[in-house]
Amino acid sequence: MNAFKFITLTCCALTLVACSQAPSKKPLSNPSQSAPAVKLSDEARQFFHAIKTGDTQTALNYIQKGEALNVQDTFGHTGILLAVDYQNPEVLKALIEKGASVDTANKQGWTPLMKAVDIHQTDMVKQLLAADANPNTPTPQGWTALHLTSKPLRNQQKRYVEIAQLLIDHGAFVNQTRQDGVTPLYLTVVNNRIDVFNTLLAAKANPNIGRADGRTPLMQATYDYRIDMVKALLKAGANPNETDRKGLSALHYTVHDPKNPQQDYADIAQILIDHGADVNLRTAKGDSPLLMSVKNNRPDVFVARLNAKADAGLGTFNHWTPLMQAIQDQNTPMINALVKVQERQQKNADNALLQKINP
């Protein structure tokens, strides 16, 4: 293998799921992290070949001579990085003991620690951290080793939990963001990684840090219908009234996309409301959660909002109300419900006004 096979996290259509970018192919600006490629000496070539072919003894002989300890090949790989990639702990140990750099990144910005995390080699992660490898070194796009523990996978979940905890115990920043604002916690929601998700929350990860577009872990968990994550995030202090750049709160996300599977979001909506979600919070366009539930024909959440005493007469900034929308859509059940609620709310408002006039 001449180069690493880097992960590219699944990117969902539109903007409702975080798009994970593959680590950049540009070299890091810090020369100590990614030195320019050099013309390899015969010794260096033979050393790298020994690692790749599993000729451990030959590799160890070169290490003892101090040959090519920190030399990088065409791809920027050092001996330590190759030892990790080819899973040779003996060579890795010898290089560390000889003083080889544990933090030198390749041309794509990946460090040996990142590679060890990516291929879930727990023992190598321990070796590198014990040698003071920096868990917070980012790629040009902002990926850190902790981000990699949150990638989608079907196995090795227990190993990633252990690795995530190891990184945290050695000073990994749980709130480190990529250039697009994505934190490790947000990735665990996107990739349905409840195991690492719980580990990060236990380490006091901030549940209110959103992506560059403002979407928070709570909004994503709501949209993905992850009731367990929604409850955990709220318990950890997630703000149900935080909004993204479009003015959407988590409550709006229960009805935001009419193409989303018609699951019964009433339970999540009620959980958000019970934790203080504002049922009358309007988006940048002036849409209230109630109006959006009418627009997208979501009777489940519509009822939950009415039961929470949402203002049935609250319209957009152009005064387009939920009732107008229901009439336009010829949605008779919603029309009847809105008329009754508006009559009751108007009556209550009139009574309140009379009490002020005649206390």
Coordinates of C-alpha atoms in Angstrom, one line a residue:
M1 CA 0.0 0.0 0.0
N2 CA 1.5 3.3 -1.1
A3 CA -0.8 5.7 0.7
F4 CA -3.5 5.6 3.3
K5 CA -7.1 5.0 2.6
F6 CA -8.7 7.9 4.3
I7 CA -12.2 7.9 5.5
T8 CA -14.8 10.0 3.8
L9 CA -17.9 10.3 6.0
T10 CA -21.3 9.9 4.4
C11 CA -22.7 13.3 3.2
C12 CA -26.5 13.6 3.3
A13 CA -28.4 15.4 0.6
L14 CA -29.5 19.0 1.0
T15 CA -28.4 20.6 4.3
L16 CA -30.1 18.5 7.0
V17 CA -27.2 16.2 7.7
A18 CA -23.6 17.3 8.3
C19 CA -21.4 16.7 5.3
S20 CA -18.1 15.3 6.5
Q21 CA -15.1 16.2 4.3
A22 CA -12.2 13.9 3.7
P23 CA -8.9 15.2 5.2
S24 CA -7.2 17.7 3.0
K25 CA -4.5 16.7 0.6
K26 CA -2.7 20.0 1.2
P27 CA 0.3 20.0 3.4
L28 CA 0.1 21.7 6.8
S29 CA 1.5 25.2 7.1
N30 CA 3.6 24.2 10.1
P31 CA 6.9 22.9 8.8
S32 CA 7.4 20.9 12.0
Q33 CA 4.3 18.9 11.2
S34 CA 4.8 18.3 7.5
A35 CA 8.3 18.7 6.2
P36 CA 8.8 18.9 2.4
A37 CA 9.5 15.7 0.6
V38 CA 13.1 14.9 0.1
K39 CA 15.0 12.7 -2.2
L40 CA 15.3 9.4 -0.4
S41 CA 18.6 7.8 0.3
D42 CA 19.1 4.1 -0.4
E43 CA 19.1 3.5 3.4
A44 CA 15.7 5.3 3.7
R45 CA 14.2 3.4 0.9
Q46 CA 15.3 0.1 2.3
F47 CA 14.1 1.1 5.7
F48 CA 10.6 2.0 4.5
H49 CA 10.6 -1.2 2.3
A50 CA 11.4 -3.3 5.4
I51 CA 8.5 -1.8 7.3
K52 CA 6.0 -2.3 4.4
T53 CA 7.1 -5.9 3.8
G54 CA 7.1 -6.9 7.5
D55 CA 10.9 -7.4 7.7
T56 CA 11.0 -6.3 11.3
Q57 CA 14.6 -7.2 11.9
T58 CA 15.9 -5.2 9.0
A59 CA 13.9 -2.2 10.1
L60 CA 15.2 -2.5 13.6
N61 CA 18.7 -2.6 12.4
Y62 CA 18.3 0.7 10.5
I63 CA 16.7 2.2 13.6
Q64 CA 19.6 1.2 15.8
K65 CA 21.9 2.9 13.3
G66 CA 19.8 6.0 13.6
E67 CA 19.0 5.8 9.9
A68 CA 16.0 7.7 8.5
L69 CA 14.3 8.3 11.8
N70 CA 12.4 11.3 10.7
V71 CA 12.7 11.2 6.9
Q72 CA 9.5 11.4 4.9
D73 CA 8.7 9.6 1.7
T74 CA 6.9 11.1 -1.3
F75 CA 3.6 11.1 0.6
G76 CA 5.1 12.6 3.7
H77 CA 5.0 9.4 5.6
T78 CA 7.6 8.8 8.3
G79 CA 8.8 5.5 9.7
I80 CA 6.5 5.9 12.7
L81 CA 3.5 6.6 10.5
L82 CA 4.3 3.5 8.4
A83 CA 4.8 1.4 11.5
V84 CA 1.3 2.3 12.6
D85 CA -0.2 1.8 9.1
Y86 CA 1.4 -1.6 8.7
Q87 CA 0.6 -2.4 12.4
N88 CA 4.1 -3.2 13.6
P89 CA 4.2 -2.3 17.3
E90 CA 7.8 -3.5 17.7
V91 CA 9.1 -1.1 15.1
L92 CA 6.9 1.7 16.5
K93 CA 8.3 1.0 20.0
A94 CA 11.9 1.1 18.7
L95 CA 11.4 4.3 16.8
I96 CA 9.8 6.0 19.8
E97 CA 12.7 4.9 22.1
K98 CA 15.2 6.2 19.5
G99 CA 13.6 9.6 19.7
A100 CA 11.7 9.7 16.3
S101 CA 9.1 12.4 16.1
V102 CA 5.6 11.2 17.0
D103 CA 3.7 14.2 15.7
T104 CA 5.1 14.6 12.2
A105 CA 2.1 14.6 9.8
N106 CA 2.0 13.5 6.2
K107 CA 1.0 15.7 3.2
Q108 CA -2.7 15.3 4.0
G109 CA -2.1 16.4 7.6
W110 CA -2.6 13.0 9.2
T111 CA -0.4 12.2 12.2
P112 CA 0.6 8.7 13.4
L113 CA -1.9 9.1 16.2
M114 CA -4.7 9.9 13.8
K115 CA -3.9 6.8 11.8
A116 CA -3.8 4.6 14.9
V117 CA -7.2 5.9 15.9
D118 CA -8.6 5.5 12.4
I119 CA -7.6 1.8 12.3
H120 CA -8.7 1.3 15.9
Q121 CA -5.3 0.1 17.2
T122 CA -5.8 0.8 20.9
D123 CA -2.3 -0.4 22.0
M124 CA -0.6 1.9 19.4
V125 CA -2.7 4.8 20.5
K126 CA -1.5 4.1 24.1
Q127 CA 2.1 3.9 22.9
L128 CA 1.9 7.2 21.0
L129 CA 0.1 9.0 23.8
A130 CA 2.7 7.7 26.3
A131 CA 5.3 9.3 24.1
D132 CA 3.5 12.6 24.3
A133 CA 1.8 12.6 20.9
N134 CA -0.4 15.6 20.6
P135 CA -4.1 14.6 20.5
N136 CA -5.2 18.0 19.3
T137 CA -3.1 18.4 16.2
P138 CA -5.6 19.2 13.4
T139 CA -5.6 18.5 9.7
P140 CA -5.9 21.6 7.4
Q141 CA -9.7 21.0 7.6
G142 CA -9.7 20.8 11.3
W143 CA -10.0 17.1 11.9
T144 CA -8.5 15.8 15.2
A145 CA -8.0 12.3 16.5
L146 CA -11.1 12.7 18.6
H147 CA -13.2 13.5 15.5
L148 CA -12.1 10.2 14.0
T149 CA -13.6 8.2 16.9
S150 CA -17.1 9.3 15.8
K151 CA -17.0 8.1 12.3
P152 CA -19.7 5.7 11.0
L153 CA -19.0 2.0 11.5
R154 CA -20.5 -1.4 12.1
N155 CA -18.0 -2.9 14.4
Q156 CA -15.2 -2.1 16.8
Q157 CA -17.5 0.3 18.7
K158 CA -16.1 -0.8 22.1
R159 CA -12.5 0.0 20.9
Y160 CA -13.5 3.5 19.8
V161 CA -15.1 4.2 23.2
E162 CA -11.9 3.2 24.9
I163 CA -9.8 5.2 22.4
A164 CA -12.0 8.2 22.8
Q165 CA -11.6 8.0 26.6
L166 CA -7.8 7.6 26.2
L167 CA -7.6 10.7 24.1
I168 CA -9.7 12.7 26.5
D169 CA -7.6 11.5 29.5
H170 CA -4.5 12.8 27.6
G171 CA -6.0 16.3 27.0
A172 CA -8.0 16.0 23.8
F173 CA -10.3 19.0 23.4
V174 CA -13.8 17.7 23.5
N175 CA -15.1 20.9 21.9
Q176 CA -12.6 21.2 19.1
T177 CA -14.3 22.3 15.9
R178 CA -13.4 21.6 12.3
Q179 CA -13.3 24.4 9.9
D180 CA -17.1 23.9 9.2
G181 CA -17.8 24.2 13.0
V182 CA -18.4 20.5 13.5
T183 CA -17.5 19.1 16.9
P184 CA -16.8 15.4 17.8
L185 CA -20.2 15.4 19.6
Y186 CA -22.0 16.6 16.5
L187 CA -20.5 13.8 14.5
T188 CA -21.6 11.2 17.0
V189 CA -25.2 12.4 16.4
V190 CA -24.9 12.4 12.6
N191 CA -23.3 9.0 12.6
N192 CA -25.5 7.5 15.3
R193 CA -22.6 6.8 17.6
I194 CA -24.4 6.6 21.0
D195 CA -21.4 5.0 22.6
V196 CA -18.9 7.8 21.9
F197 CA -21.7 10.3 22.3
N198 CA -22.2 9.3 25.9
T199 CA -18.4 9.3 26.5
L200 CA -18.2 12.9 25.2
L201 CA -21.2 14.1 27.3
A202 CA -19.6 12.5 30.4
A203 CA -16.5 14.5 29.6
K204 CA -18.6 17.7 29.6
A205 CA -18.7 18.3 25.9
N206 CA -20.7 21.5 25.1
P207 CA -24.1 20.4 23.6
N208 CA -24.8 24.0 22.3
I209 CA -21.9 24.3 19.8
G210 CA -23.4 24.3 16.4
R211 CA -22.0 23.9 12.9
A212 CA -21.0 26.9 10.9
D213 CA -24.6 27.2 9.8
G214 CA -25.8 27.2 13.4
R215 CA -27.3 23.7 13.5
T216 CA -26.7 22.1 16.9
P217 CA -26.5 18.5 18.0
L218 CA -30.0 18.9 19.5
M219 CA -31.4 20.0 16.2
Q220 CA -29.7 17.1 14.4
A221 CA -30.8 14.6 17.0
T222 CA -34.4 15.9 16.7
Y223 CA -34.4 15.7 12.9
D224 CA -32.9 12.1 13.0
Y225 CA -35.6 11.1 15.5
R226 CA -33.1 10.1 18.2
I227 CA -35.2 10.4 21.3
D228 CA -32.4 9.0 23.5
M229 CA -29.9 11.6 22.3
V230 CA -32.5 14.4 22.5
K231 CA -33.1 13.5 26.2
A232 CA -29.4 13.2 26.9
L233 CA -28.6 16.5 25.3
L234 CA -31.3 18.4 27.1
K235 CA -30.2 16.8 30.4
A236 CA -26.7 18.0 29.6
G237 CA -27.9 21.6 29.1
A238 CA -28.8 21.8 25.5
N239 CA -30.8 25.0 24.7
P240 CA -34.1 24.0 23.0
N241 CA -34.5 27.6 21.8
E242 CA -31.1 27.9 20.1
T243 CA -31.6 28.7 16.4
D244 CA -29.6 28.1 13.2
R245 CA -28.9 30.8 10.6
K246 CA -32.4 30.3 9.2
G247 CA -34.0 30.9 12.6
L248 CA -35.0 27.3 13.0
S249 CA -35.0 25.8 16.5
A250 CA -35.1 22.2 17.5
L251 CA -38.9 22.4 17.6
H252 CA -39.0 23.6 14.0
Y253 CA -36.9 20.6 13.0
T254 CA -39.7 18.2 14.0
V255 CA -41.6 19.5 10.9
H256 CA -39.0 21.3 8.9
D257 CA -38.7 18.9 6.0
P258 CA -41.9 17.6 4.4
K259 CA -39.9 14.9 2.7
N260 CA -38.7 13.5 6.0
P261 CA -40.4 10.1 6.8
Q262 CA -43.7 10.7 8.5
Q263 CA -42.7 9.5 11.9
D264 CA -44.7 10.6 14.9
Y265 CA -42.6 13.5 16.1
A266 CA -45.2 14.4 18.7
D267 CA -43.2 12.7 21.4
I268 CA -40.0 14.6 20.6
A269 CA -42.0 17.8 20.3
Q270 CA -43.5 17.3 23.7
I271 CA -40.1 16.5 25.2
L272 CA -38.7 19.8 23.8
I273 CA -41.8 21.7 25.0
D274 CA -41.4 20.2 28.5
H275 CA -37.9 21.5 28.6
G276 CA -38.9 25.1 27.7
A277 CA -39.0 25.1 23.9
D278 CA -40.8 28.3 22.7
V279 CA -43.9 27.1 20.8
N280 CA -44.2 30.6 19.2
L281 CA -40.6 31.1 18.2
R282 CA -40.6 32.3 14.6
T283 CA -37.9 31.6 11.9
A284 CA -36.1 34.3 9.9
K285 CA -39.0 34.1 7.5
G286 CA -41.5 34.4 10.2
D287 CA -42.8 30.8 10.4
S288 CA -43.9 29.6 13.8
P289 CA -43.6 25.9 14.6
L290 CA -47.5 25.7 14.4
L291 CA -47.5 27.3 10.9
M292 CA -44.8 24.9 9.7
S293 CA -46.8 21.9 11.0
V294 CA -49.8 23.1 8.9
K295 CA -47.6 23.8 5.8
N296 CA -46.1 20.3 5.9
N297 CA -49.3 18.6 7.0
R298 CA -47.9 17.2 10.2
P299 CA -51.0 16.6 12.4
D300 CA -48.9 14.8 15.0
V301 CA -46.9 17.8 15.9
F302 CA -49.7 20.2 15.1
V303 CA -51.8 18.7 18.0
A304 CA -48.8 18.9 20.3
R305 CA -48.3 22.5 19.6
L306 CA -52.0 23.3 20.1
N307 CA -52.0 21.4 23.4
A308 CA -49.0 23.6 24.4
K309 CA -51.1 26.7 23.8
A310 CA -49.3 27.8 20.7
D311 CA -50.7 31.1 19.4
A312 CA -53.1 30.0 16.7
G313 CA -53.3 33.5 15.3
L314 CA -49.5 34.1 15.1
G315 CA -48.6 34.5 11.4
T316 CA -45.6 35.4 9.4
F317 CA -44.2 38.9 9.2
N318 CA -46.6 39.3 6.2
H319 CA -49.5 38.2 8.5
W320 CA -49.9 34.8 6.9
T321 CA -51.5 32.7 9.6
P322 CA -51.8 28.9 10.2
L323 CA -55.6 29.2 9.5
M324 CA -54.9 30.8 6.2
Q325 CA -52.5 28.1 5.3
A326 CA -55.0 25.4 6.3
I327 CA -57.7 27.0 4.2
Q328 CA -55.4 27.2 1.2
D329 CA -54.5 23.5 1.6
Q330 CA -58.2 22.6 2.1
N331 CA -57.1 20.8 5.3
T332 CA -60.5 20.5 7.0
P333 CA -59.4 18.8 10.3
M334 CA -56.8 21.5 10.8
I335 CA -59.2 24.3 9.8
N336 CA -61.8 23.1 12.4
A337 CA -59.2 22.8 15.1
L338 CA -57.7 26.2 14.5
V339 CA -61.1 27.9 14.4
K340 CA -62.0 26.4 17.8
V341 CA -58.6 27.3 19.3
Q342 CA -58.6 30.8 17.9
E343 CA -62.1 31.4 19.3
R344 CA -61.0 30.1 22.7
Q345 CA -57.8 32.2 22.7
Q346 CA -59.7 35.3 21.6
K347 CA -62.2 34.8 24.4
N348 CA -59.5 34.4 26.9
A349 CA -57.8 37.5 25.6
D350 CA -61.0 39.5 25.8
N351 CA -61.6 38.3 29.4
A352 CA -58.1 39.3 30.4
L353 CA -58.6 42.7 28.9
L354 CA -61.9 43.1 30.7
Q355 CA -60.3 42.2 34.0
K356 CA -57.7 44.9 33.5
I357 CA -60.4 47.5 32.7
N358 CA -62.7 46.4 35.5
P359 CA -60.4 44.8 38.2

